[in-house]
Coordinates of C-alpha atoms in Angstrom, one line a residue:
Chain A
M25 CA 0.2 0.0 -0.1
S26 CA 2.9 2.1 1.2
T27 CA 4.7 2.0 -2.2
S28 CA 1.7 2.9 -4.7
R29 CA 1.0 6.2 -2.1
T30 CA 4.8 7.4 -2.5
S31 CA 4.4 6.5 -6.7
K32 CA 1.4 8.8 -6.1
A33 CA 2.6 11.7 -4.3
S34 CA 5.8 11.9 -6.4
Q35 CA 3.8 12.5 -9.3
T36 CA 2.7 16.1 -8.0
S37 CA 5.4 18.1 -6.4
P38 CA 3.9 19.5 -3.2
A39 CA 4.8 23.2 -4.3
S40 CA 2.7 23.1 -7.6
R41 CA -0.6 21.5 -5.7
K42 CA -2.9 23.8 -5.2
A43 CA -4.7 22.8 -1.8
L44 CA -8.4 21.4 -2.7
V45 CA -9.8 22.7 -0.2
A46 CA -8.3 25.7 2.1
L47 CA -9.5 27.1 5.2
S48 CA -8.0 29.7 6.9
D49 CA -8.9 31.8 9.6
I50 CA -12.5 30.7 9.8
S51 CA -14.6 31.5 12.5
K52 CA -18.3 30.4 13.2
Y53 CA -20.7 32.4 15.8
Y54 CA -24.0 30.8 16.9
G55 CA -25.9 33.8 18.6
N56 CA -22.9 34.6 20.8
V57 CA -21.4 32.3 21.4
K58 CA -18.3 31.4 19.8
A59 CA -17.8 28.2 17.9
L60 CA -14.8 28.4 15.9
D61 CA -12.3 31.3 16.4
G62 CA -9.2 31.5 13.3
V63 CA -9.1 27.7 12.2
S64 CA -7.2 27.4 9.1
L65 CA -7.0 23.5 7.8
E66 CA -5.6 22.7 4.3
V67 CA -6.9 19.5 2.5
H68 CA -4.3 18.0 -0.4
A69 CA -5.3 15.6 -3.2
G70 CA -3.8 11.7 -2.1
E71 CA -3.4 12.8 1.5
I72 CA -5.2 12.7 4.7
T73 CA -5.5 15.5 7.5
C74 CA -6.8 14.7 10.7
V75 CA -8.8 17.3 12.6
L76 CA -8.6 15.8 16.3
G77 CA -10.3 17.7 19.1
D78 CA -12.2 16.7 22.2
N79 CA -16.1 16.9 22.7
G80 CA -17.4 20.1 22.4
A81 CA -13.6 21.6 20.5
G82 CA -15.4 22.4 17.3
K83 CA -15.0 19.6 15.1
S84 CA -18.1 19.0 13.6
T85 CA -18.9 22.9 13.3
L86 CA -15.9 22.8 11.1
I87 CA -16.9 19.8 8.8
K88 CA -20.6 21.2 8.7
I89 CA -18.9 24.2 7.1
V90 CA -17.1 22.2 4.4
A91 CA -20.4 20.3 4.1
G92 CA -22.4 23.0 2.8
L93 CA -24.8 22.7 6.2
H94 CA -23.4 25.9 7.5
Q95 CA -21.7 29.0 6.5
H96 CA -18.6 30.8 8.1
D97 CA -18.7 33.9 9.3
G98 CA -15.4 34.9 9.3
G99 CA -12.2 34.0 7.3
T100 CA -12.0 32.6 4.0
F101 CA -13.4 29.3 2.4
A102 CA -11.3 28.4 -1.3
I103 CA -12.2 25.0 -3.4
E104 CA -9.2 24.9 -5.2
G105 CA -8.0 28.3 -4.9
E106 CA -11.3 29.9 -5.5
E107 CA -13.2 31.3 -2.7
T108 CA -16.1 30.5 -1.8
R109 CA -19.4 29.8 0.0
L110 CA -21.4 27.2 0.4
G111 CA -25.2 26.8 0.8
S112 CA -26.4 23.4 0.7
P113 CA -24.9 20.0 1.4
R114 CA -26.3 19.2 -2.4
E115 CA -23.8 22.1 -3.4
A116 CA -20.8 20.4 -1.8
L117 CA -21.2 17.3 -3.4
D118 CA -21.1 19.2 -7.1
R119 CA -18.5 20.7 -6.0
G120 CA -16.9 17.1 -5.2
I121 CA -17.0 17.4 -1.3
A122 CA -18.7 14.1 0.1
T123 CA -19.3 13.7 3.7
V124 CA -19.4 10.1 5.1
Y125 CA -21.8 11.0 9.0
Q126 CA -21.1 8.3 11.7
D127 CA -24.9 7.5 12.3
L128 CA -26.4 8.8 8.8
A129 CA -24.6 7.2 5.9
V130 CA -27.1 4.9 4.9
V131 CA -30.7 3.6 5.6
P132 CA -30.4 0.2 7.1
L133 CA -33.5 -1.9 5.3
M134 CA -32.5 -1.2 1.8
P135 CA -30.2 -3.8 -0.1
V136 CA -26.4 -2.1 -0.6
W137 CA -27.1 -1.5 -4.3
R138 CA -30.2 0.6 -3.7
N139 CA -28.3 2.7 -1.1
F140 CA -25.0 2.6 -3.0
F141 CA -26.9 4.3 -5.8
L142 CA -29.5 6.5 -3.4
G143 CA -29.9 10.0 -5.0
S144 CA -28.2 9.2 -8.0
E145 CA -29.9 6.2 -9.8
I146 CA -29.1 5.0 -13.2
H147 CA -32.1 4.4 -16.1
K148 CA -32.9 3.4 -19.1
G149 CA -35.6 3.2 -21.7
R150 CA -37.8 5.3 -22.8
G151 CA -40.9 7.7 -21.8
P152 CA -42.9 5.6 -19.4
L153 CA -40.5 2.6 -19.7
R154 CA -38.1 4.9 -18.3
R155 CA -36.9 2.6 -15.5
L156 CA -34.1 1.8 -13.3
D157 CA -31.3 0.0 -14.4
V158 CA -31.2 -2.7 -11.9
E159 CA -28.7 -5.2 -13.5
E160 CA -26.1 -2.4 -14.2
M161 CA -26.3 -1.4 -10.7
R162 CA -25.6 -4.1 -9.1
T163 CA -22.9 -5.1 -10.9
T164 CA -21.6 -1.6 -10.8
T165 CA -22.4 -1.6 -7.2
H166 CA -20.2 -5.2 -6.8
R167 CA -17.3 -4.1 -8.3
E168 CA -16.9 -0.7 -6.4
L169 CA -17.0 -2.8 -3.4
L170 CA -14.3 -5.1 -5.3
R171 CA -12.0 -2.5 -6.1
M172 CA -12.1 -1.1 -2.3
G173 CA -11.9 -4.6 -1.0
I174 CA -15.0 -5.6 0.0
D175 CA -16.1 -9.0 -1.4
L176 CA -19.6 -9.1 -0.7
R177 CA -21.1 -12.2 -2.6
D178 CA -24.7 -10.6 -2.3
V179 CA -25.4 -7.0 -2.9
D180 CA -29.8 -7.4 -2.7
Q181 CA -29.1 -8.4 1.4
P182 CA -30.4 -5.0 3.3
I183 CA -27.7 -2.7 4.4
G184 CA -28.4 -3.4 7.9
T185 CA -27.2 -7.1 8.1
L186 CA -23.8 -5.7 7.2
S187 CA -21.2 -4.4 10.1
G188 CA -20.8 -1.2 11.0
G189 CA -17.6 -1.2 9.6
Q190 CA -19.0 -2.5 6.3
R191 CA -21.5 0.2 6.1
Q192 CA -18.8 3.0 6.5
C193 CA -17.1 1.5 3.8
V194 CA -19.9 1.3 1.3
A195 CA -20.3 4.6 2.2
I196 CA -16.5 5.4 1.7
A197 CA -17.1 3.2 -1.8
R198 CA -19.8 5.6 -3.1
A199 CA -18.6 9.4 -2.9
V200 CA -15.1 7.8 -4.3
H201 CA -17.1 5.8 -7.3
F202 CA -19.2 9.3 -7.5
G203 CA -16.1 11.6 -8.4
A204 CA -15.7 12.9 -4.6
K205 CA -12.5 15.1 -4.8
V206 CA -12.7 15.7 -1.1
L207 CA -14.2 13.3 1.4
I208 CA -14.7 14.3 4.8
L209 CA -15.4 11.3 7.3
D210 CA -17.0 11.8 10.4
E211 CA -15.8 10.0 13.8
P212 CA -15.9 6.8 11.3
T213 CA -14.1 4.6 13.9
A214 CA -15.6 6.3 16.9
A215 CA -18.6 3.7 17.4
L216 CA -16.4 0.4 16.1
G217 CA -14.0 -2.0 18.0
V218 CA -10.3 -3.1 17.3
K219 CA -10.4 -4.7 14.4
Q220 CA -13.6 -3.1 12.5
S221 CA -11.5 0.2 13.1
G222 CA -8.6 -0.9 11.3
V223 CA -10.7 -2.5 8.4
V224 CA -12.2 1.4 8.0
L225 CA -8.8 2.6 8.2
K226 CA -7.8 0.5 5.4
Y227 CA -10.6 2.1 2.9
V228 CA -9.8 5.5 4.2
A229 CA -6.0 5.0 3.4
A230 CA -7.9 2.9 -0.1
A231 CA -9.6 6.6 -1.1
R232 CA -6.4 8.7 -0.2
D233 CA -4.6 6.2 -2.7
A234 CA -7.0 6.7 -5.6
G235 CA -6.3 10.5 -5.0
L236 CA -8.7 11.8 -2.9
G237 CA -7.8 14.4 -0.5
V238 CA -9.5 13.0 2.6
V239 CA -10.3 15.4 6.0
L240 CA -10.7 12.4 8.9
I241 CA -12.4 13.4 11.8
T242 CA -11.3 11.8 15.1
H243 CA -10.8 11.9 18.9
N244 CA -8.2 9.0 18.7
P245 CA -4.8 9.6 18.2
H246 CA -3.3 6.6 17.6
H247 CA -6.1 5.9 14.8
A248 CA -5.2 9.4 13.2
Y249 CA -1.2 9.0 13.3
L250 CA -1.9 5.7 11.7
V251 CA -3.2 7.0 8.4
G252 CA -3.0 11.0 8.4
D253 CA -0.2 13.2 6.8
R254 CA -0.9 16.5 8.8
F255 CA -2.6 16.9 12.4
V256 CA -5.0 19.8 13.4
L257 CA -6.0 20.4 16.6
L258 CA -8.9 21.6 17.9
K259 CA -9.6 23.2 21.4
R260 CA -12.7 25.2 22.8
G261 CA -13.0 25.7 19.2
A262 CA -9.4 27.5 18.4
M263 CA -6.2 26.2 16.9
A264 CA -4.3 23.9 19.0
G265 CA -1.3 23.2 16.9
S266 CA -1.1 22.1 13.4
H267 CA 1.6 19.4 12.3
A268 CA 2.6 17.4 9.5
K269 CA 3.4 13.8 10.6
D270 CA 7.3 14.2 10.4
G271 CA 7.1 17.1 12.9
I272 CA 5.5 15.0 16.3
A273 CA 5.4 12.2 17.5
L274 CA 2.4 9.5 18.5
E275 CA 3.4 10.7 22.1
E276 CA 3.4 14.0 21.4
L277 CA -0.2 14.0 19.7
T278 CA -1.3 12.0 22.6
R279 CA -0.6 13.7 24.7
Q280 CA -1.3 17.2 23.6
M281 CA -5.2 15.3 22.5
A282 CA -5.3 14.4 25.6
G283 CA -5.5 17.7 27.3
G284 CA -1.7 17.9 28.0
S285 CA -0.9 19.9 31.1
E286 CA -4.4 19.4 32.3
L287 CA -4.0 15.9 32.1
E288 CA -0.7 16.1 34.1
Q289 CA -2.4 18.0 36.7
L290 CA -5.4 15.5 36.6
S291 CA -3.1 13.2 37.3
H292 CA -1.5 14.4 40.4
E293 CA -4.7 15.3 41.9
L294 CA -6.1 11.4 41.5
A295 CA -2.6 10.5 42.3
R296 CA -2.9 12.1 45.8
T297 CA -6.5 10.6 46.8
P298 CA -6.2 8.6 49.7
A299 CA -7.3 5.1 48.8
P300 CA -7.2 3.5 52.4
D301 CA -9.4 6.1 53.9
L302 CA -12.0 5.0 51.6
S303 CA -12.0 1.5 52.2
G304 CA -12.6 1.8 55.8
G305 CA -15.4 4.3 55.5
V306 CA -16.8 1.7 53.5
A307 CA -16.0 -1.2 56.0
K308 CA -17.3 1.4 58.8
G309 CA -20.5 1.5 56.9
Chain B
M26 CA -7.9 -9.4 9.2
S27 CA -6.1 -11.5 6.6
A28 CA -9.1 -12.0 4.4
E29 CA -10.2 -8.6 3.7
A30 CA -7.0 -7.7 1.7
P31 CA -5.6 -4.1 1.0
P32 CA -7.2 -2.7 -2.1
A33 CA -6.4 -4.6 -4.9
E34 CA -7.5 -6.0 -7.9
E35 CA -6.2 -9.3 -7.5
T36 CA -8.7 -9.8 -4.9
I37 CA -11.3 -10.3 -7.5
A38 CA -13.0 -13.2 -6.2
S39 CA -16.4 -12.8 -8.4
P40 CA -16.9 -10.5 -11.0
R41 CA -20.7 -10.6 -10.9
P42 CA -23.0 -10.2 -8.0
V43 CA -24.8 -13.2 -7.0
R44 CA -28.2 -13.6 -5.7
G45 CA -29.2 -15.4 -2.8
S46 CA -30.6 -19.3 -3.4
L47 CA -34.5 -19.1 -3.9
P48 CA -36.0 -19.8 -0.6
R49 CA -34.1 -17.1 1.2
R50 CA -34.8 -14.6 -1.4
L51 CA -38.7 -15.5 -0.6
V52 CA -37.8 -15.8 3.3
G53 CA -37.1 -11.8 2.5
R54 CA -40.0 -10.8 0.8
P55 CA -42.2 -8.4 2.7
E56 CA -45.3 -10.7 1.3
L57 CA -44.5 -13.7 2.6
G58 CA -46.4 -13.6 5.6
A59 CA -49.4 -12.0 4.0
V60 CA -49.3 -15.0 1.7
V61 CA -49.3 -17.4 3.7
G62 CA -52.0 -16.1 5.8
A63 CA -53.9 -15.9 2.8
V64 CA -53.2 -19.6 1.6
A65 CA -54.7 -20.7 5.4
V66 CA -57.9 -18.3 5.2
F67 CA -58.7 -19.9 1.7
V68 CA -58.3 -23.5 2.9
F69 CA -60.4 -22.4 6.2
F70 CA -63.5 -21.4 4.4
S71 CA -63.4 -23.8 1.7
V72 CA -63.9 -26.0 4.4
V73 CA -66.1 -24.8 6.5
A74 CA -68.2 -23.2 3.9
D75 CA -69.6 -25.3 1.2
A76 CA -71.2 -22.2 -0.8
F77 CA -67.1 -20.7 -0.6
L78 CA -65.6 -23.0 -3.3
Q79 CA -68.3 -21.6 -6.1
W80 CA -67.2 -19.2 -9.1
S81 CA -70.0 -16.8 -8.0
S82 CA -68.8 -16.7 -4.2
F83 CA -64.9 -15.9 -5.8
S84 CA -66.6 -13.2 -7.5
T85 CA -68.4 -11.5 -4.8
V86 CA -64.9 -12.6 -2.5
L87 CA -62.8 -10.4 -5.1
Y88 CA -65.2 -7.5 -5.2
A89 CA -65.0 -6.9 -1.7
S90 CA -61.3 -7.2 -1.4
S91 CA -61.2 -4.7 -4.4
T92 CA -62.8 -1.9 -2.3
I93 CA -60.4 -2.0 0.1
G94 CA -57.1 -2.9 -2.0
I95 CA -57.8 0.0 -4.4
M96 CA -57.0 2.2 -1.3
A97 CA -54.3 -0.7 0.5
V98 CA -52.3 -0.2 -2.4
P99 CA -51.0 3.3 -1.8
V100 CA -51.6 3.2 1.8
A101 CA -48.9 0.7 1.9
L102 CA -47.0 3.1 -0.6
L103 CA -47.4 5.8 2.1
M104 CA -47.1 3.5 5.2
I105 CA -43.0 2.4 4.1
G106 CA -42.8 6.4 3.1
G107 CA -42.7 6.3 6.8
E108 CA -46.4 8.2 7.1
F109 CA -49.8 7.4 8.0
D110 CA -53.3 8.7 7.1
L111 CA -55.7 8.5 9.1
S112 CA -58.5 10.6 6.6
T113 CA -58.4 7.9 3.9
G114 CA -62.1 6.9 4.7
V115 CA -63.7 10.0 4.6
L116 CA -61.8 11.1 1.9
V117 CA -63.5 8.7 -0.4
T118 CA -67.2 9.5 0.9
S119 CA -65.6 13.2 0.0
S120 CA -64.8 12.7 -3.0
A121 CA -68.1 11.1 -4.0
L122 CA -69.9 13.6 -2.3
I123 CA -68.2 16.4 -3.7
S124 CA -68.8 15.4 -7.4
S125 CA -72.0 14.3 -6.9
M126 CA -73.1 17.7 -5.8
F127 CA -71.3 19.7 -7.7
S128 CA -73.5 17.9 -10.7
Y129 CA -76.3 18.5 -9.1
Q130 CA -76.2 21.8 -8.2
M131 CA -74.3 22.9 -11.3
T132 CA -77.2 20.7 -13.8
A133 CA -73.5 20.0 -15.7
N134 CA -72.7 16.7 -17.4
V135 CA -71.3 14.5 -14.6
W136 CA -68.2 14.5 -15.9
V137 CA -67.8 17.8 -14.8
G138 CA -68.6 17.1 -11.2
V139 CA -65.7 14.0 -11.6
G140 CA -62.9 16.3 -12.8
V141 CA -63.7 19.0 -10.2
S142 CA -63.5 15.9 -7.4
L143 CA -60.4 14.6 -8.8
L144 CA -58.7 18.3 -8.6
A145 CA -60.8 19.2 -4.6
T146 CA -59.2 15.6 -3.6
L147 CA -55.9 16.0 -4.9
A148 CA -55.6 19.4 -3.0
I149 CA -57.1 17.6 0.2
G150 CA -54.0 15.1 0.2
F151 CA -51.7 18.1 -0.8
F152 CA -52.6 19.8 2.2
N153 CA -52.3 17.1 4.1
G154 CA -48.7 16.5 2.4
Y155 CA -47.7 20.1 2.6
L156 CA -48.6 20.4 5.8
L157 CA -46.8 17.8 7.2
V158 CA -43.0 18.5 5.8
R159 CA -43.9 22.3 6.9
T160 CA -44.6 21.8 10.4
N161 CA -42.7 18.5 10.9
L162 CA -45.6 17.4 13.4
P163 CA -46.3 13.3 13.2
S164 CA -49.0 12.8 10.3
F165 CA -51.1 10.8 12.5
I166 CA -52.4 14.2 14.6
I167 CA -52.0 16.1 11.0
T168 CA -54.5 13.0 9.2
L169 CA -56.4 12.9 12.8
G170 CA -57.3 16.7 12.0
T171 CA -58.1 16.3 8.2
F172 CA -60.2 13.0 9.4
L173 CA -62.0 14.7 11.8
I174 CA -62.4 18.3 9.6
L175 CA -63.8 16.3 6.9
Q176 CA -65.9 13.9 8.2
G177 CA -67.8 17.2 9.5
C178 CA -67.4 18.8 6.4
N179 CA -69.2 15.7 4.8
L180 CA -72.2 16.1 7.1
G181 CA -72.3 19.5 7.6
F182 CA -72.3 20.4 3.6
T183 CA -74.5 17.7 2.9
K184 CA -77.5 18.8 5.4
L185 CA -77.3 22.2 4.1
I186 CA -77.5 21.7 0.3
S187 CA -79.6 18.6 0.5
D188 CA -81.4 19.0 3.4
T189 CA -81.2 15.5 4.5
V190 CA -78.2 12.8 4.8
S191 CA -77.6 11.3 1.3
T192 CA -77.4 13.2 -1.7
K193 CA -79.8 13.7 -4.7
S194 CA -80.3 10.9 -7.2
I195 CA -78.0 11.7 -10.2
S196 CA -79.0 8.6 -12.2
D197 CA -80.8 10.6 -15.0
M198 CA -78.3 13.3 -15.4
E199 CA -75.9 13.6 -18.5
G200 CA -73.1 11.5 -18.7
F201 CA -73.9 9.5 -15.9
P202 CA -74.2 6.3 -18.0
S203 CA -70.2 6.5 -19.1
A204 CA -69.2 7.2 -16.1
R205 CA -71.3 4.1 -14.5
K206 CA -69.4 2.2 -17.3
V207 CA -65.7 3.6 -15.9
F208 CA -66.1 3.7 -12.5
A209 CA -69.1 1.0 -11.3
S210 CA -69.6 -1.8 -14.6
H211 CA -69.0 -5.2 -14.8
L212 CA -67.4 -8.0 -17.5
T213 CA -68.0 -11.3 -17.5
I214 CA -64.6 -13.3 -18.0
G215 CA -65.9 -17.1 -18.8
D216 CA -67.7 -18.0 -15.6
V217 CA -67.0 -15.1 -13.7
E218 CA -68.5 -11.9 -13.1
V219 CA -65.3 -9.5 -12.9
Q220 CA -66.5 -5.9 -11.1
I221 CA -64.6 -3.5 -12.9
T222 CA -62.9 -2.0 -9.6
V223 CA -61.5 -5.1 -9.8
L224 CA -59.7 -4.2 -12.8
W225 CA -58.9 -1.0 -10.9
W226 CA -57.4 -2.5 -8.3
F227 CA -55.1 -5.0 -10.7
A228 CA -53.8 -1.8 -12.6
L229 CA -52.4 0.4 -9.3
I230 CA -51.1 -2.7 -8.0
A231 CA -49.4 -3.1 -11.2
L232 CA -48.5 0.9 -11.2
A233 CA -47.3 0.7 -7.9
T234 CA -45.1 -2.3 -7.6
W235 CA -43.6 -0.9 -10.9
I236 CA -42.8 2.6 -9.5
L237 CA -41.5 1.2 -5.7
L238 CA -39.3 -1.5 -7.4
R239 CA -37.9 -0.1 -11.2
T240 CA -38.3 4.4 -10.6
R241 CA -35.9 6.5 -8.8
A242 CA -39.1 7.5 -6.5
G243 CA -39.6 3.8 -5.5
N244 CA -36.2 4.2 -4.3
W245 CA -36.9 7.5 -2.6
I246 CA -39.8 6.1 -1.0
F247 CA -38.1 3.6 0.6
A248 CA -35.3 5.9 1.5
V249 CA -37.3 8.8 3.0
G250 CA -39.3 5.7 5.2
G251 CA -36.6 4.0 6.1
A252 CA -34.0 6.6 7.5
K253 CA -34.9 10.5 6.4
E254 CA -31.9 12.1 7.3
A255 CA -29.5 9.8 5.6
A256 CA -31.9 10.1 2.2
R257 CA -31.7 14.0 2.6
A258 CA -27.7 13.8 3.0
V259 CA -27.6 12.4 -0.3
G260 CA -28.9 14.1 -2.1
V261 CA -33.1 12.4 -2.0
P262 CA -35.9 15.6 -1.8
V263 CA -37.9 14.3 1.1
E264 CA -40.6 16.8 0.9
R265 CA -41.4 16.6 -2.7
T266 CA -41.4 12.6 -2.2
K267 CA -44.0 13.0 0.6
I268 CA -46.1 15.3 -0.5
G269 CA -46.2 12.8 -3.6
L270 CA -47.6 9.3 -1.6
Y271 CA -50.7 11.9 -0.3
L272 CA -51.3 12.7 -3.7
G273 CA -51.1 8.7 -4.7
V274 CA -53.2 8.5 -2.0
A275 CA -56.0 11.2 -2.8
L276 CA -56.0 9.7 -6.3
A277 CA -57.1 6.2 -4.9
A278 CA -59.5 8.1 -2.8
W279 CA -61.3 10.1 -5.7
I280 CA -61.7 6.2 -7.7
S281 CA -62.8 4.7 -4.8
G282 CA -65.2 7.2 -4.7
Q283 CA -66.3 7.1 -7.7
H284 CA -67.2 3.7 -7.2
L285 CA -69.2 4.8 -4.6
L286 CA -71.4 7.2 -5.9
F287 CA -71.5 5.5 -9.7
N288 CA -72.7 2.2 -8.0
Y289 CA -75.5 3.3 -5.5
D290 CA -76.5 6.6 -7.3
V291 CA -76.9 8.5 -4.2
V292 CA -74.1 8.8 -1.5
Q293 CA -74.5 8.6 2.6
S294 CA -72.4 11.7 4.0
G295 CA -71.9 9.6 7.2
E296 CA -69.8 6.5 5.3
G297 CA -66.3 5.8 5.0
V298 CA -65.3 6.4 8.6
G299 CA -63.3 3.4 10.4
N300 CA -62.5 2.2 6.7
E301 CA -59.2 4.2 7.2
L302 CA -58.2 1.5 9.8
L303 CA -59.0 -1.3 7.2
Y304 CA -57.0 0.2 4.4
I305 CA -53.8 0.3 6.9
I306 CA -54.9 -3.5 8.7
A307 CA -54.6 -4.5 5.0
A308 CA -51.2 -2.9 4.4
V309 CA -49.4 -4.3 7.5
I310 CA -50.6 -7.9 7.2
G311 CA -49.1 -7.3 4.2
G312 CA -45.6 -6.9 5.3
C313 CA -45.4 -2.8 5.9
L314 CA -43.6 -1.9 9.0
L315 CA -45.3 0.2 10.9
T316 CA -41.8 2.7 11.2
G317 CA -41.5 2.7 7.4
G318 CA -39.3 1.4 5.3
Y319 CA -40.2 -2.1 4.6
G320 CA -42.9 -3.4 2.8
S321 CA -45.0 -4.2 -0.8
A322 CA -47.8 -3.1 -3.1
V323 CA -48.7 -6.2 -3.6
G324 CA -48.1 -7.9 0.1
A325 CA -50.8 -5.0 0.8
A326 CA -53.2 -6.3 -2.2
V327 CA -52.8 -10.0 -0.3
G328 CA -54.1 -8.2 2.9
A329 CA -57.1 -6.7 1.2
F330 CA -57.9 -9.9 -0.4
I331 CA -57.4 -11.7 2.7
F332 CA -59.7 -9.1 4.1
G333 CA -62.3 -9.5 1.3
M334 CA -62.6 -13.5 1.9
T335 CA -62.9 -13.0 5.4
N336 CA -65.9 -10.5 5.2
K337 CA -67.5 -12.8 2.6
G338 CA -66.4 -16.6 4.2
I339 CA -68.0 -15.6 7.3
V340 CA -71.3 -15.0 5.3
Y341 CA -70.9 -17.9 3.6
A342 CA -70.2 -20.1 6.5
Q343 CA -73.6 -18.7 7.8
W344 CA -72.2 -17.5 10.7
G345 CA -73.4 -13.6 12.3
A346 CA -71.6 -10.8 10.6
D347 CA -70.6 -9.8 14.2
W348 CA -67.6 -12.5 14.0
F349 CA -66.1 -10.8 11.0
K350 CA -64.1 -8.3 13.4
F351 CA -63.0 -11.0 15.5
F352 CA -61.3 -12.3 12.7
L353 CA -59.7 -9.4 11.2
G354 CA -58.6 -8.9 14.8
A355 CA -56.9 -12.0 15.0
M356 CA -55.3 -12.7 11.3
L357 CA -54.0 -9.0 12.1
L358 CA -52.1 -10.2 15.0
L359 CA -51.5 -13.5 13.5
A360 CA -50.0 -12.1 10.0
T361 CA -47.6 -9.5 11.8
L362 CA -46.6 -12.0 14.2
L363 CA -46.0 -14.4 10.9
N364 CA -44.0 -11.7 9.2
W365 CA -41.5 -10.5 12.5
W366 CA -41.0 -14.0 12.9
V367 CA -39.9 -14.0 9.0
R368 CA -38.2 -11.7 9.5
K369 CA -36.0 -12.6 12.3
R370 CA -35.0 -15.9 10.9
A371 CA -34.0 -14.3 7.5
E372 CA -31.8 -11.8 9.5
E373 CA -30.3 -14.2 11.8
S374 CA -29.5 -16.8 8.7
K375 CA -27.5 -13.8 7.2

């Protein structure tokens, strides 16, 4: 996997490339509440940009701006060098930005192939006989999933019968197939076990190798470090750091992510708690 | 982990998707429970009622099934789309009343009334749908409201205009014979006398099945009922789909209403109350989930057929018609349980 990646990266030298998506100094207010302040982020083709942060750090606000659900209040948002303001998720999709939400990705009771083509169905025939090209869609779904490394024998099964990881993968494969240039993944591994997470991360890497710019939102630094090329840390709506992979080690990333100095203080406080007192209290009661 | 090899062209195992085995695919169909139920009801009444197996009985059963089935099919689509409509029963009566009273009061050709009724019925359907997508209130509440409003209007306007609870006869008016031919005639096929409503019913089943399984709109209906937000996120026009479903229900209510009018000539304004539940029951027996996203038009039609067989079978067995509701309730519970059990088995076997 790594060989194909380096070959891809060497095709275009970093200096000549324009960022697919570039946010600079973005801010966003909900009424008087400042949700984002001065956040910058760049997404390049064939790279994975990880956005890390605790709950409430502004991760979801940030992706909602890129996905077209919200508009930013300050700063600039450029797609391939052109400054824009997205009005709807449909507009974002048309500009090549696809978002895979953790829980909103698929319709569980519908067959895999119907989910894959939902909203972008293929037709054949004319006039009143215009109809869905079921065979074409079934084979395409099968082929595209296979290309991502998912060998699903029966694409007619309800997608709800797949595992959580597989469902995320179908959503990713769908975004790749429909020509997304930028793929935003909202906590794709949050609800998954270790093995399932590994599978999903592999498909994230596969999407990167297909030349997409990937934004991976996560609060797990270990997952981020496995696949990420650059890391943006958010804390209470502001930038807490932006690093390239060779500029930061996993331990440092984990430490910053976990709250850095706050965590050290917490560990001191916890360490001083006198344990024997507690058990004594229980025995008396 | 090694089985799920890294993405590479070499991992291609089966170049084309395969379909599951036939029994498994059958078990996965939503109408299975209804079909099993229909066979059971058929066998039951064949044994207990001698008259049940005659051709003329069959024709009567089909007719009873079609009067419910014409509405059950679009109601099933609406339920697959995740919504209810409690106003369907009285909407049928409203539709009949409008065309009868308009023609009578204007002394116009009855076809004019029929046309006005179509527009008015569709407008009521649109009102239901528009209110739903605008307010996001539960459809149960909204259509309960229109149910009561229509029920009141049916009685109130009829009394105001005709001074009685029923409409005046329009059988001597221009256009009545031709309209009767379209909405309330019958033809003989072999030994069986087939009411034209049966043909309307079959046409609706075919149309609804085509829409559900072979058009983009069908894909959207399943999606908005199964996971509204996920559908919206991939660009499905949720509002338009839901309003369209209510328009479909209204269209069928119009067909049903015109049959009511041209079959009996006069319309009782209090009719139709309670029928909305029969339509929903037929759809649920046919495998529609109350929560949406799952079901079929054919299943709802089979549900209506079960209704027809039970309704008439009790008469042929010479039991009191009072037992009909008991059977209907038992059928509803049994079919729903069977559907639930089959689906559970199907999911476990995967």
